Each structure stands twice: as C-alpha cells, then as structure tokens.
CSV table of C-alpha atoms in Angstrom, one decimal:
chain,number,residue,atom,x,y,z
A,1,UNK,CA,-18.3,-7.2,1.1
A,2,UNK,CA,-17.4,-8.1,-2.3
A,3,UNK,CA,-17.2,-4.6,-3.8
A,4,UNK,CA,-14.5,-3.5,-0.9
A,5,UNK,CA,-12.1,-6.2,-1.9
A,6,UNK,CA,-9.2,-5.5,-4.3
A,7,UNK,CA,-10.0,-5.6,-7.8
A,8,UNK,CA,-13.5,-4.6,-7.8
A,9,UNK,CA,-14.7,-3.5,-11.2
A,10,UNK,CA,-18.4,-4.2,-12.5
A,11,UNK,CA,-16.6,-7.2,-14.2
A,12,UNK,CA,-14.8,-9.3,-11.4
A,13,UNK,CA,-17.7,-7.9,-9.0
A,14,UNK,CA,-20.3,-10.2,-11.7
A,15,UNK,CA,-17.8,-13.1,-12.0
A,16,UNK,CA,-17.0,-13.3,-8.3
A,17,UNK,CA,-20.9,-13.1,-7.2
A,18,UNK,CA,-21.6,-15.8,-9.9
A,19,UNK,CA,-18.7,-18.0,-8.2
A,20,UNK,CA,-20.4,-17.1,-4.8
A,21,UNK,CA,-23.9,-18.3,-5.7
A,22,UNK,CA,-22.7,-21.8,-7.3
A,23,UNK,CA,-21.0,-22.7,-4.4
A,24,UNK,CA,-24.0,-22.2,-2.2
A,25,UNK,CA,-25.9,-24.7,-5.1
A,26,UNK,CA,-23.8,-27.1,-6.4
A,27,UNK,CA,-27.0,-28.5,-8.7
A,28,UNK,CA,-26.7,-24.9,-9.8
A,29,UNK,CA,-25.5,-24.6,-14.2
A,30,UNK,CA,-24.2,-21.5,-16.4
A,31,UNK,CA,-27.5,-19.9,-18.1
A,32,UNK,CA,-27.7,-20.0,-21.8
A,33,UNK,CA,-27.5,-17.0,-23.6
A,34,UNK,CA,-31.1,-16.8,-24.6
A,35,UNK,CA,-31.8,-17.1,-21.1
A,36,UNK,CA,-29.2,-14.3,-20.5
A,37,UNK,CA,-30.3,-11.6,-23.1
A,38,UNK,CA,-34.2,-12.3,-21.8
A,39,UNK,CA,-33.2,-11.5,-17.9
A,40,UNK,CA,-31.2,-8.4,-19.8
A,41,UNK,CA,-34.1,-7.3,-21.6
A,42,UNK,CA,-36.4,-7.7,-18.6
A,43,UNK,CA,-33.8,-5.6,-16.3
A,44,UNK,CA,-33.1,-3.4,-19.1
A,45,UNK,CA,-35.6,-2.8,-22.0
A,46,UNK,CA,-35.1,-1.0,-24.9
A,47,UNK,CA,-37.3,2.3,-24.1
A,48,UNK,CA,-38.4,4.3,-27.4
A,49,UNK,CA,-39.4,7.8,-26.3
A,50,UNK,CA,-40.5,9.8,-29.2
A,51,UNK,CA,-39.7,13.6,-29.2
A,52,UNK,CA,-43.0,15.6,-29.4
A,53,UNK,CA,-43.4,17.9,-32.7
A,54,UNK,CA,-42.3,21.0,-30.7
A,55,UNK,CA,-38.6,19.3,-29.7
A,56,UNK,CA,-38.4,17.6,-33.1
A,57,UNK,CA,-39.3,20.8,-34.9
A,58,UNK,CA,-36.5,22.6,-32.7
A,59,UNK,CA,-33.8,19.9,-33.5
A,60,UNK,CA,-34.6,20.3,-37.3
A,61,UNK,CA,-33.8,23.5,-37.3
A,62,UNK,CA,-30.6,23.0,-36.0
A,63,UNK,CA,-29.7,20.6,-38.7
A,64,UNK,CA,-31.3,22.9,-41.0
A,65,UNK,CA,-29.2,25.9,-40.0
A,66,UNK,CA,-25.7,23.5,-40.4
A,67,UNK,CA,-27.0,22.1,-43.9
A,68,UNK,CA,-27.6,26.0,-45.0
A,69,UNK,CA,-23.7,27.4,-43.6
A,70,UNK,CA,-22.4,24.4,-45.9
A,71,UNK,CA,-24.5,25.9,-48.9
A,72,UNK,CA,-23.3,28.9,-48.2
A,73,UNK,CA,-19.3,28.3,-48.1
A,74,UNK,CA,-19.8,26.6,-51.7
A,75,UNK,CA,-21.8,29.4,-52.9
A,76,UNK,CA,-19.2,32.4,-51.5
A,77,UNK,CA,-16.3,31.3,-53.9
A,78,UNK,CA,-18.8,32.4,-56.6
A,79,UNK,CA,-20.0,35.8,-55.5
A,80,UNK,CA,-16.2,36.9,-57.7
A,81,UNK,CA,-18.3,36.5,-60.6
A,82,UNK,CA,-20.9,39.6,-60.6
A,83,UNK,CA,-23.1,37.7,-62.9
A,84,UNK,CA,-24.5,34.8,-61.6
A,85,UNK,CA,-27.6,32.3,-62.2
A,86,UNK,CA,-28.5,29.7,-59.2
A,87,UNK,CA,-30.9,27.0,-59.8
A,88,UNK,CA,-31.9,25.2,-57.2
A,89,UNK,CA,-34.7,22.9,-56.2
A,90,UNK,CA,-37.3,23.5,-53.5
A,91,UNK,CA,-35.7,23.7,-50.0
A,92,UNK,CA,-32.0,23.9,-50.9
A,93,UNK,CA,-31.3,27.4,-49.3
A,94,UNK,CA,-32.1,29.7,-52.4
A,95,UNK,CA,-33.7,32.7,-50.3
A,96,UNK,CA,-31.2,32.3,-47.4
A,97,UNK,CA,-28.0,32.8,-49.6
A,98,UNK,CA,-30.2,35.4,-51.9
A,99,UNK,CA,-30.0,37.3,-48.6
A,100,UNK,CA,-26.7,36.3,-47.4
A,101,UNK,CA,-25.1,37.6,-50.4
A,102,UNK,CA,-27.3,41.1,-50.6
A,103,UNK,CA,-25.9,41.9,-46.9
A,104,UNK,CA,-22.3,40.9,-48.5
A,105,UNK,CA,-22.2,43.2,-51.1
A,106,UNK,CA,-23.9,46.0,-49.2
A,107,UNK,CA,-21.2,45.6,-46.9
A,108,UNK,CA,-18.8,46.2,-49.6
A,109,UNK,CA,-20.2,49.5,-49.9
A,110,UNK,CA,-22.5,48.7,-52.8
A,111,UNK,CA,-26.2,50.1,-53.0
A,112,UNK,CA,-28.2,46.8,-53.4
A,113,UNK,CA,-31.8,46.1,-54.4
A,114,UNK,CA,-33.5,42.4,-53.8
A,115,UNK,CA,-36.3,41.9,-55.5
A,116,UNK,CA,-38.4,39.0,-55.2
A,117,UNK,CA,-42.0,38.6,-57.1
A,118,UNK,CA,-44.3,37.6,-53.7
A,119,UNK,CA,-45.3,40.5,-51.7
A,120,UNK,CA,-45.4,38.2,-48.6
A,121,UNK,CA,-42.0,36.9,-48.9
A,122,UNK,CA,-40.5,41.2,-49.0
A,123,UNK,CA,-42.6,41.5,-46.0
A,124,UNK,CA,-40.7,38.8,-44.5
A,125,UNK,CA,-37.3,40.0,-45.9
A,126,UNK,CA,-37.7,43.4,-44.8
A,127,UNK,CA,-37.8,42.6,-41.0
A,128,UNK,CA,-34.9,40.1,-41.9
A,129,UNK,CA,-32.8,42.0,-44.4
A,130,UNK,CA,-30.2,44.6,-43.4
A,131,UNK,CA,-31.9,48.3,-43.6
A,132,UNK,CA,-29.1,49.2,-46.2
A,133,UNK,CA,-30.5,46.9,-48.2
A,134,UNK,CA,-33.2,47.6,-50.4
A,135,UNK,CA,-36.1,45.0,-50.4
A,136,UNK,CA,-39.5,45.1,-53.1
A,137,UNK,CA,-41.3,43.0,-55.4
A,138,UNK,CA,-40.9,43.5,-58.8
A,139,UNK,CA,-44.5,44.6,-59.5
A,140,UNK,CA,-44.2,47.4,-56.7
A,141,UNK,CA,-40.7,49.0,-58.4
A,142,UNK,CA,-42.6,48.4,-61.9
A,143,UNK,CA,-45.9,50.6,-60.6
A,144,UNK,CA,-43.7,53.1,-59.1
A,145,UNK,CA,-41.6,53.5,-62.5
A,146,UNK,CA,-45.0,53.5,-64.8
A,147,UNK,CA,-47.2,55.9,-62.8
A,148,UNK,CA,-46.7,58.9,-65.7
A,149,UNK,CA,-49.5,60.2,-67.7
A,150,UNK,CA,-47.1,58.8,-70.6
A,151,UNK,CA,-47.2,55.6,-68.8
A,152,UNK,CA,-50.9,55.2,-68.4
A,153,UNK,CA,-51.7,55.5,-71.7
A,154,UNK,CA,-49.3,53.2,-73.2
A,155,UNK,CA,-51.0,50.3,-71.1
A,156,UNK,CA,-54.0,51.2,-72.1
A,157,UNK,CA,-52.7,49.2,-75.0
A,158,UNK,CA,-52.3,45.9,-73.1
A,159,UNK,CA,-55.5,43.9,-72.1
A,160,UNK,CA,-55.7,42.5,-68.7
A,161,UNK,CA,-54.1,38.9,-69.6
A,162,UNK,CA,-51.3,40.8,-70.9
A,163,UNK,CA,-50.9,43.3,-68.8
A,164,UNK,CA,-48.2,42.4,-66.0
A,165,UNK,CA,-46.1,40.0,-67.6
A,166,UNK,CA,-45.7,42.1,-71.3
A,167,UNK,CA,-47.0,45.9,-70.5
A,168,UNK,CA,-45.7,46.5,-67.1
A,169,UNK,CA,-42.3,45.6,-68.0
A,170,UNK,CA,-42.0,46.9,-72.1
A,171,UNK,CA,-43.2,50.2,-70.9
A,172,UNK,CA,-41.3,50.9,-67.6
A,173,UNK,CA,-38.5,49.8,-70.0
A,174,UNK,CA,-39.5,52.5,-73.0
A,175,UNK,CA,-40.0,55.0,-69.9
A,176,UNK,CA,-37.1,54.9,-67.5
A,177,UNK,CA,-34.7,53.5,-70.1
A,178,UNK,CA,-33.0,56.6,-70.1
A,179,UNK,CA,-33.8,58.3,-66.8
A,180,UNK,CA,-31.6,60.0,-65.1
A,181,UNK,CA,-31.9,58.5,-61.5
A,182,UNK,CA,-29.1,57.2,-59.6
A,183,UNK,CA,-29.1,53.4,-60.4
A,184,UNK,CA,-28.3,50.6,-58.3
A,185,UNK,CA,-24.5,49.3,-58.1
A,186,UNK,CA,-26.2,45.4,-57.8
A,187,UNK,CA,-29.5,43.6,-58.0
A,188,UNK,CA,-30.5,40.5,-56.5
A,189,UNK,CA,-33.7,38.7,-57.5
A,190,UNK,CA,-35.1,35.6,-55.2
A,191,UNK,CA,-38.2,33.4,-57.3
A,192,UNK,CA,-36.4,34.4,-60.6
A,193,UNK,CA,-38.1,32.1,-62.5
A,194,UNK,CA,-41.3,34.5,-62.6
A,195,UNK,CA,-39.4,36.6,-64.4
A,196,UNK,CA,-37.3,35.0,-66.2
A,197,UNK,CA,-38.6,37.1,-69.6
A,198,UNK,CA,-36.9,39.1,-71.7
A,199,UNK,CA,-39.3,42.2,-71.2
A,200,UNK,CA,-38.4,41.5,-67.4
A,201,UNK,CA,-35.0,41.7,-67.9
A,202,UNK,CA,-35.2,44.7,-70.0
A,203,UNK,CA,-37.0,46.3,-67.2
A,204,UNK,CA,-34.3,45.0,-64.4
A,205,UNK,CA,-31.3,46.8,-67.0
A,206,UNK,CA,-32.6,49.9,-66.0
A,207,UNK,CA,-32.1,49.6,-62.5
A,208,UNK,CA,-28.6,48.8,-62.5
A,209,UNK,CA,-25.3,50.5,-63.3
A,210,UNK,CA,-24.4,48.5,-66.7
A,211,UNK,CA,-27.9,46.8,-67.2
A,212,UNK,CA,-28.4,43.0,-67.4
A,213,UNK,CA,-25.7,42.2,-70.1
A,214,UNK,CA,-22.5,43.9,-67.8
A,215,UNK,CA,-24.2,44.8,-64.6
A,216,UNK,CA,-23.9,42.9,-61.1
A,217,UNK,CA,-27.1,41.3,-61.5
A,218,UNK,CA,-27.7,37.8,-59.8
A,219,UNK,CA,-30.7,35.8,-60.1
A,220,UNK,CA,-31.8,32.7,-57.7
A,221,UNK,CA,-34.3,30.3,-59.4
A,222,UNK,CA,-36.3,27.0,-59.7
A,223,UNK,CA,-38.1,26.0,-63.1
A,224,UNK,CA,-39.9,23.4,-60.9
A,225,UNK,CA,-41.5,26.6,-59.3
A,226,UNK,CA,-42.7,28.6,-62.3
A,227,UNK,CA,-47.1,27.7,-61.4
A,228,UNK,CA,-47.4,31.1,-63.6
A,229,UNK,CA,-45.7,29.7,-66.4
A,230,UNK,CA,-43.4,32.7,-67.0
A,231,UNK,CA,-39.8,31.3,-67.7
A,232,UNK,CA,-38.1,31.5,-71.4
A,233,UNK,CA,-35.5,29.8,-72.6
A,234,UNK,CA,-34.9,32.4,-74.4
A,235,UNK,CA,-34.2,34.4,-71.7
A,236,UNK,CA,-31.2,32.0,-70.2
A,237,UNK,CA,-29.7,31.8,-73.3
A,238,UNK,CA,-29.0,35.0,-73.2
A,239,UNK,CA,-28.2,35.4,-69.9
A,240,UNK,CA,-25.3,32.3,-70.7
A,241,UNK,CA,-24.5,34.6,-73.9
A,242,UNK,CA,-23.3,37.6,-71.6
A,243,UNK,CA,-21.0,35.1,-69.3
A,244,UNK,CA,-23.4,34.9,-66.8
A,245,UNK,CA,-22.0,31.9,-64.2
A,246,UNK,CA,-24.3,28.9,-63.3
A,247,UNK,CA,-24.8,27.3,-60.0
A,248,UNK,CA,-26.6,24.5,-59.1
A,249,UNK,CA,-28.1,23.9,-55.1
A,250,UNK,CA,-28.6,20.2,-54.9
A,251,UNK,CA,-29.0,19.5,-51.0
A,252,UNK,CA,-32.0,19.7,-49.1
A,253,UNK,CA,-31.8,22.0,-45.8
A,254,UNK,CA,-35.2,22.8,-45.4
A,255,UNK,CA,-37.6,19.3,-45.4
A,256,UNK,CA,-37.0,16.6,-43.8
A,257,UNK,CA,-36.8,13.2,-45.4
A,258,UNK,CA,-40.2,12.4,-44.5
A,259,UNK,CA,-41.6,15.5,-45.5
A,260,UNK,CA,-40.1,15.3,-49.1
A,261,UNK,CA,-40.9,12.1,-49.9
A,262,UNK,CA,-44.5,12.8,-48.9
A,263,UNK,CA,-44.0,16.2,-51.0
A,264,UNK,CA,-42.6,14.1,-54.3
A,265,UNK,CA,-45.4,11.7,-54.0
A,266,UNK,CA,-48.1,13.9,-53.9
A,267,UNK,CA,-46.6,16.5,-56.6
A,268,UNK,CA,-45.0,13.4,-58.9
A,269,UNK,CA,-42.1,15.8,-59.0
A,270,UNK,CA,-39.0,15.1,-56.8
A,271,UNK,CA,-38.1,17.0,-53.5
A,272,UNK,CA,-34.2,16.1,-52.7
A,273,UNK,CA,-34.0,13.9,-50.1
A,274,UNK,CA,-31.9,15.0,-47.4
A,275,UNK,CA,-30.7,11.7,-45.6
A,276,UNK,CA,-28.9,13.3,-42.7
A,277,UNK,CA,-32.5,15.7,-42.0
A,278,UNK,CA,-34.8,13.1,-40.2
A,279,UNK,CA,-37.5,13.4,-37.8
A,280,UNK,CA,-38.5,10.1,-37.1
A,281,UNK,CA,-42.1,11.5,-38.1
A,282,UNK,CA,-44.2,9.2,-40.3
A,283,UNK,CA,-45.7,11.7,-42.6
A,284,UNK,CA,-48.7,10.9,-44.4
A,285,UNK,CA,-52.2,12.3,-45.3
A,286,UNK,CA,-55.4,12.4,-43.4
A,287,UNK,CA,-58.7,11.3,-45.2
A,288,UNK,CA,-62.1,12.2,-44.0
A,289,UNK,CA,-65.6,12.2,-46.1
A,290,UNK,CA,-66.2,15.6,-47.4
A,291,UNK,CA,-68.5,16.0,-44.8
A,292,UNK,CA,-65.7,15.5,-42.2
A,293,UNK,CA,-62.6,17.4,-43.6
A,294,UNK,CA,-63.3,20.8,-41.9
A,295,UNK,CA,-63.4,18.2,-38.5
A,296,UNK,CA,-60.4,16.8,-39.7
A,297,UNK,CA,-58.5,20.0,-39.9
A,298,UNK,CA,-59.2,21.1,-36.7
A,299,UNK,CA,-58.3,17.7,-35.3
A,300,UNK,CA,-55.0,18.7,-36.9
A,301,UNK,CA,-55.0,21.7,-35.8
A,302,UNK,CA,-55.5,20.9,-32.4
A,303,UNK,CA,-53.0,18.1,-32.5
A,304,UNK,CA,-50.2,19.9,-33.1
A,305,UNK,CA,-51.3,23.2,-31.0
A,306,UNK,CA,-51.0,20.7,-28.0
A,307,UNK,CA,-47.9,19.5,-29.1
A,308,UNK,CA,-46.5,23.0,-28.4
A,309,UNK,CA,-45.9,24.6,-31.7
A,310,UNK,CA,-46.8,28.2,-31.7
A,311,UNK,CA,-49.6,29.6,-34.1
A,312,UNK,CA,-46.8,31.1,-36.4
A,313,UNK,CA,-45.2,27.5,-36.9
A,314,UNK,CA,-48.5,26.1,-38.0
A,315,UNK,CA,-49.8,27.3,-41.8
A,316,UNK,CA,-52.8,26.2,-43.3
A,317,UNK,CA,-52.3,26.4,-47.1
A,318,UNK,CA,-55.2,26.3,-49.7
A,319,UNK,CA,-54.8,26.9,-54.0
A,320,UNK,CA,-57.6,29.0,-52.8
A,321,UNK,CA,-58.5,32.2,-50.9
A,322,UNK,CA,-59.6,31.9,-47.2
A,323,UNK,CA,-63.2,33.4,-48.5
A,324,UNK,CA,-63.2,30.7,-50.8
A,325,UNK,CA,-61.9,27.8,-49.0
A,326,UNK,CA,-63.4,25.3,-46.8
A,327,UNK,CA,-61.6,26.8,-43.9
A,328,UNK,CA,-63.1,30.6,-43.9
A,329,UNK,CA,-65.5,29.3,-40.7
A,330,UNK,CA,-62.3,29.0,-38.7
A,331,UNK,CA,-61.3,32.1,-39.1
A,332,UNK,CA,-64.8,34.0,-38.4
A,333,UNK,CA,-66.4,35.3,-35.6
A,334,UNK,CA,-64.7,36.9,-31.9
A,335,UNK,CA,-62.3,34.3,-31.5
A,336,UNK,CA,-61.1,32.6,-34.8
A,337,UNK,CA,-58.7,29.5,-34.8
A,338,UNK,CA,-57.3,30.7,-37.9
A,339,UNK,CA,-55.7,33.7,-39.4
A,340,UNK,CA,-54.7,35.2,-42.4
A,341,UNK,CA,-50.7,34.7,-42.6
A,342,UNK,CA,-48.5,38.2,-41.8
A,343,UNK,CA,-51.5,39.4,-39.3
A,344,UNK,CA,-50.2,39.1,-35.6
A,345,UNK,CA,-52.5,36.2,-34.1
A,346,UNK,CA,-55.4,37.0,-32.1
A,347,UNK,CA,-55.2,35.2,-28.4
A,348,UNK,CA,-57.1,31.9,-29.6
A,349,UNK,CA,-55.6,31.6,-32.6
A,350,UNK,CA,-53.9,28.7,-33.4
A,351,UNK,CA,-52.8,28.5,-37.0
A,352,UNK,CA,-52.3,30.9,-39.9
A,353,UNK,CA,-53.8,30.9,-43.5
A,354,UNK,CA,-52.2,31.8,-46.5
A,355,UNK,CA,-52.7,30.5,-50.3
A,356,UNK,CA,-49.7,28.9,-51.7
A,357,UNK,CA,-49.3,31.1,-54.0
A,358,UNK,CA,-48.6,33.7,-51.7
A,359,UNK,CA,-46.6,31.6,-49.9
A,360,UNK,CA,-43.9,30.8,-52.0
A,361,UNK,CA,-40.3,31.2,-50.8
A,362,UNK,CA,-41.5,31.0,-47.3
A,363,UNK,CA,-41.8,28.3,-45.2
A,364,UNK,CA,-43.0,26.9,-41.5
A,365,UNK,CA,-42.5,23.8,-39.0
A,366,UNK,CA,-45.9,22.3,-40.2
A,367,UNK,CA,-48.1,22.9,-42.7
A,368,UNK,CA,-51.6,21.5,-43.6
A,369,UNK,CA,-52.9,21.1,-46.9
A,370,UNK,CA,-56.2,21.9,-47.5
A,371,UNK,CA,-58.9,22.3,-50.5
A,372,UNK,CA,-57.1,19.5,-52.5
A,373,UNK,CA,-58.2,16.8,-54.6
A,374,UNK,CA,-55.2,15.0,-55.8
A,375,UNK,CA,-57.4,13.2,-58.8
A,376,UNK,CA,-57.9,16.7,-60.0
A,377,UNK,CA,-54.9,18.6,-58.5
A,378,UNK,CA,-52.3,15.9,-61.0
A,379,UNK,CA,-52.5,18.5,-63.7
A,380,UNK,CA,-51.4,21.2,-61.2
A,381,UNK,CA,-48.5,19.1,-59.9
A,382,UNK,CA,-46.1,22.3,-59.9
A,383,UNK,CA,-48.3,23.9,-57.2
A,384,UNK,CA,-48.6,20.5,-55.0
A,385,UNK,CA,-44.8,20.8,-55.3
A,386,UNK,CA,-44.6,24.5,-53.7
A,387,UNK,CA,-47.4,23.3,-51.1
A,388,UNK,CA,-45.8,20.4,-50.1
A,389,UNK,CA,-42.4,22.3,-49.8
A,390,UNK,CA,-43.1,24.8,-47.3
A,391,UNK,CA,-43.1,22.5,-44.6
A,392,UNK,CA,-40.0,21.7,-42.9
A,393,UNK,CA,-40.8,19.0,-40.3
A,394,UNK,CA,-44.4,17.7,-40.8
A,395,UNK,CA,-46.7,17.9,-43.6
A,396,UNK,CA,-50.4,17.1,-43.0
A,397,UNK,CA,-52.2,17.2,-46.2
A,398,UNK,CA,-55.8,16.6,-45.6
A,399,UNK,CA,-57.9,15.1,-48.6
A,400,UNK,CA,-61.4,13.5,-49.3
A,401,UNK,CA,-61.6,9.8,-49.0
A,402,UNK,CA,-62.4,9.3,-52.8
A,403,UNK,CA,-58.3,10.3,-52.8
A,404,UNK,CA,-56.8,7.1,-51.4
A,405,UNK,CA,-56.8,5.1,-54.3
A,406,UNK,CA,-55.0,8.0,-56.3
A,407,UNK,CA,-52.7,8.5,-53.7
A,408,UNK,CA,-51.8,4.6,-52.9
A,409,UNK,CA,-51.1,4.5,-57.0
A,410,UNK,CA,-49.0,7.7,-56.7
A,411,UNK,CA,-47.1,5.9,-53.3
A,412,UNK,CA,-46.3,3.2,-55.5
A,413,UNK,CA,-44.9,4.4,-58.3
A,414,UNK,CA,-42.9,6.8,-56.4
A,415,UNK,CA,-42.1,3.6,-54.8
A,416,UNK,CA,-40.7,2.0,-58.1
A,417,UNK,CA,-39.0,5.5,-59.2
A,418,UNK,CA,-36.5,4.9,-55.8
A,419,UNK,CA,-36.9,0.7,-56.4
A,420,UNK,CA,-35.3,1.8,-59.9
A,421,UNK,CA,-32.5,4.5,-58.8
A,422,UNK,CA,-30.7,1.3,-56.3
C-alpha cells in the first residue's frame, strides 16, 4: 500500500514505514546508530569471495597484457634509432618488445635475425615469432659458422672452460669475417647480457650489413640476469662509443606484487613492484623436514591442479637437472605427474620441469621452487632472482625447515629496505 502511493522511492518508502510503525507504539524510540549499522551488517554482511588461482591467474594476464602495450608505445618512439641498448629488470616486458620490434622491422621489408642465448626460449619464439623472422640461439648460428676443417682445428686451441664464451666466437669471427654470404639488414638479441663480450660482438658484426659499430643491431638486457657471469663493461662502453641509444624498462608487467616481493626477499635483489598488478594471493614458502618435501611438492602440485590451472601453467623449477633433483620420482614410471618442460604432457601429467637456467626469459602462472636451500643458495642470489621471476601470479618455493630462520631474517630486512624507502 505504501509503495503504490505518490512519491515512493526506497527513501520516503523507509521514512514513511518508520512513521507507520511508531504510531502503532508510541513507547516505541529512534535506534542508535550502532544499533543501526549492526541490524545492516546482519541483513547485509560484507561477503569476501576469493577468486580461485585459475580466475586470478586469468585476470593477471589481462593486467599484464595492458602494462606491456604501455611499454611498448614508450619503447616505439625509439626504434628511429637503429642502434639501441634496453636494460631492463626481470618482468618489465624485455622479450615481448624484443619481438614486437623484430615483426616491425621485418615488416619494413628488412631480413631480421633474433637471437637469444636459451635454446628453450627460440623454441618458444619460433611458434610465436613471425615465419619472416629469423629466430636461433647464438651458440646454434656460432656451430653452424665454425663447422670447417679450418674451424675445428683452431678450437682445438681452446680448453673446454674457454671454449664457448672465447673460441666459439674469436674463431667464427677470423672465419666468416669476410664471407661472402648475404648478411642480415638487422639483428635483434633477447638475454643480451650473456653476451655482452667483445668476442660476441665481433662474432654478431659479421651477421649484419655494417657490423656492430654502424649496423641495425639492438640488444635487450638485464645485468641482474647474467648467473654465467659474461657481461663486460667493456663491451657497453663501446657500444655507447658508437652512438648506441639507451633505454631503461622500469615497470613490472609480468609478477604480481606478491610475487615480487616474495621474489626480492628470497634473492636479496629487488623485483619492481608493480602496485596496480595484484592478486590478493599471500605468497609465501612452504617448509617440510627433508623427509617431507617431495610430499610437500605434490601437495602443491595437487593444490593448484584442482584449482584449475592447466599442466602448462604450472613449472617446477630446480638449479638442478630432473635426474638430479629430488623430483625425478614424479616424473617416472607409466603415468608421471611431471614432465620435462617443451614435451607435450602426458594425460596425468600435471606440472612441467625445467632447470632455471633453461628457463630464463620464459615464464608461467605458477611456479614451484624446488632443490633450494636458501642458507646455501645466498651466494647464488642471481639465480634465486631468475627463479623467483618466472612466475607471474603465485610463487611456491618449497624449502627444508632448517630454512625459516634464514628466510624470517631475509623477510625482515627486506622489511627495513621498504621501512627506509617511505
């Protein structure tokens, strides 16, 4: 009756009800607010639903994608300069534009070679790559151009230690300095910093048309990333000799903010913090006796299987290789949980394997850390960093107890480091 009278919004419907029921009770008073907001919160509760890692994973990579096109429209006023240097951290976009501006120039009608220096990540750029583009590691183009007799026996002069970072590269250099093959017009080069040498880039002048000093050579990077120990100074210095323009990539499009202060706590080096890439994820690491871990990872495993991320969206990473690692029983017998990453997964499988190493400049939804004690890991904190920077929306490293007073200390001085930035 009172809702078909004139006037009947929400508002006047609540006031004229409340005037209704204090005429019937004249004893009848106004409630207190307290006593209001508690009937509100009864009626009306605030109702936290938290996304499951599939959804959350999904809606990442929509922020993700919008963080990388921004990266991109900075980067593309600099592709006028055919010489170019871009340093960026871990998970600022470095691969993505790498490709994005290989496609542009080969659009331009140029003949383009990427190189990159893990033989997993060309895997991954060929299927992604345009097919006018062409995509190798450095070490493949390097065996290709030394595989004369001549060749052979001038590394015969070069132990094994010194073999792929000096004799590889001096000698393809001495031997296809002046071939006569059709060069390429440009050359970009993802995970430059393993070969950032001068013998390298005396090796990568004699691919393109003008060399390294006046050629369209680009070359995407991150010093925090060079575990082999390869880059010289020297070698930028006379990159910035011969004009060579420097970018810097300072925002995060790949980890979320939980992930990368997990990832700059466990490494002591610091992942850029993203504040607009959340997941509402608490990420933290899972301790189990050493008799327990292998449990633990399959709990993991498991966990986020039944959460609804696919096997290819789950990596087990290890400094170690799978026969080495305390994982190789997952991946045995006729139906293993785990398998070696690039292999199409077998019907139970649930996660694959790879060593970081191998899995630099890639990256997945989640990613468990395995085969790692922090207390001894601290001196290797360049490869927790690569680890720990794969993962774009949860990081699970799994440790042995005798870790959590290491990694409380590391929490807190990480802590202090952001305590000291404010």
């Amino acid at each position: 009756r009172i809702l078909s009278e004139p006037d009947s919004s929400f508002r006047s419907y609540v006031a004229r009800a409340q005037q209704y029921w204090m005429s019937k009770n004249a004893r009848s008073r106004k409630l207190s607010r307290d006593e209001i907001n508690t009937i509100a919160a009864t009626l009306r509760p605030d109702v936290s639903a938290p996304l499951d890692a599939y959804t959350n994973l999904k809606l990442m990579d929509g922020l993700m994608a919008e963080a990388t096109r921004q990266q991109e429209a900075v980067l593309r006023g600099a592709l006028s300069n055919p010489r170019l240097l871009v340093q960026g951290m871990a998970g600022t976009g470095k691969t993505l534009l790498a490709v994005n501006v290989a496609e542009r120039l080969s659009r331009e009608g140029k003949k383009v070679l990427f190189l990159c220096f893990n033989d997993n990540l060309s895997v991954h750029l060929r299927n992604t790559v345009s097919s006018a583009v062409t995509v190798s590691t450095i070490h493949k183009v390097l065996a290709a151009g030394t595989n004369s007799q001549l060749a052979r026996e001038m590394l015969k002069d070069y132990g094994p230690d010194r073999l792929w970072n000096e004799g590889m590269p001096a000698v393809f250099s001495l031997v296809n300095q002046n071939a006569d093959e059709e060069k390429f017009d440009a050359v970009v080069i993802d995970e430059a910093q393993d070969v950032m040498t001068i013998d390298y880039l005396d090796a990568i002048s004699c691919l393109v048309t003008g060399g390294v000093a006046s050629g369209n050579v680009i070359f995407f990077y991150d010093p925090n990333q060079d575990i082999y120990g390869s880059m010289s100074e020297y070698a930028l210095k006379y990159l910035h000799h011969n004009y060579y323009f420097k970018y810097d990539l300072s925002v995060n499009c790949r980890n979320t903010r939980e992930v990368a202060a997990l990832g700059s706590i466990m490494s002591e080096m610091a992942i850029p913090i993203n504040e607009d890439l959340t997941s509402g994820r608490p990420q933290s690491p899972r301790f189990a006796s050493r008799g327990e871990l292998l449990r633990s990872i399959v709990n993991t495993i498991e966990e986020l299987s039944l959460a609804g991320l696919p096997p290819s969206e789950i990596v087990v990473l290890s400094p170690r290789t799978l026969d080495n690692s305390l994982v190789l029983p997952l991946a045995q017998g006729a139906s293993p949980v785990i398998e070696p990453w690039g292999k199409a997964p077998s019907p139970n499988a649930k996660a694959m394997f790879s060593t970081i190493h191998s899995f630099k400049g890639l990256e997945s939804g989640a990613v468990i850390l395995v085969d790692l004690d922090i207390e001894s890991e601290l001196s290797r904190k360049q490869l927790l960093y690569v680890g720990c920077s794969r993962a774009k929306a949860i990081l699970c490293p799994v440790l042995p107890e005798s870790n959590k007073l290491t990694y409380a200390s590391l929490a807190s001085s990480y802590g202090a480091r952001l305590a000291s930035l404010r």
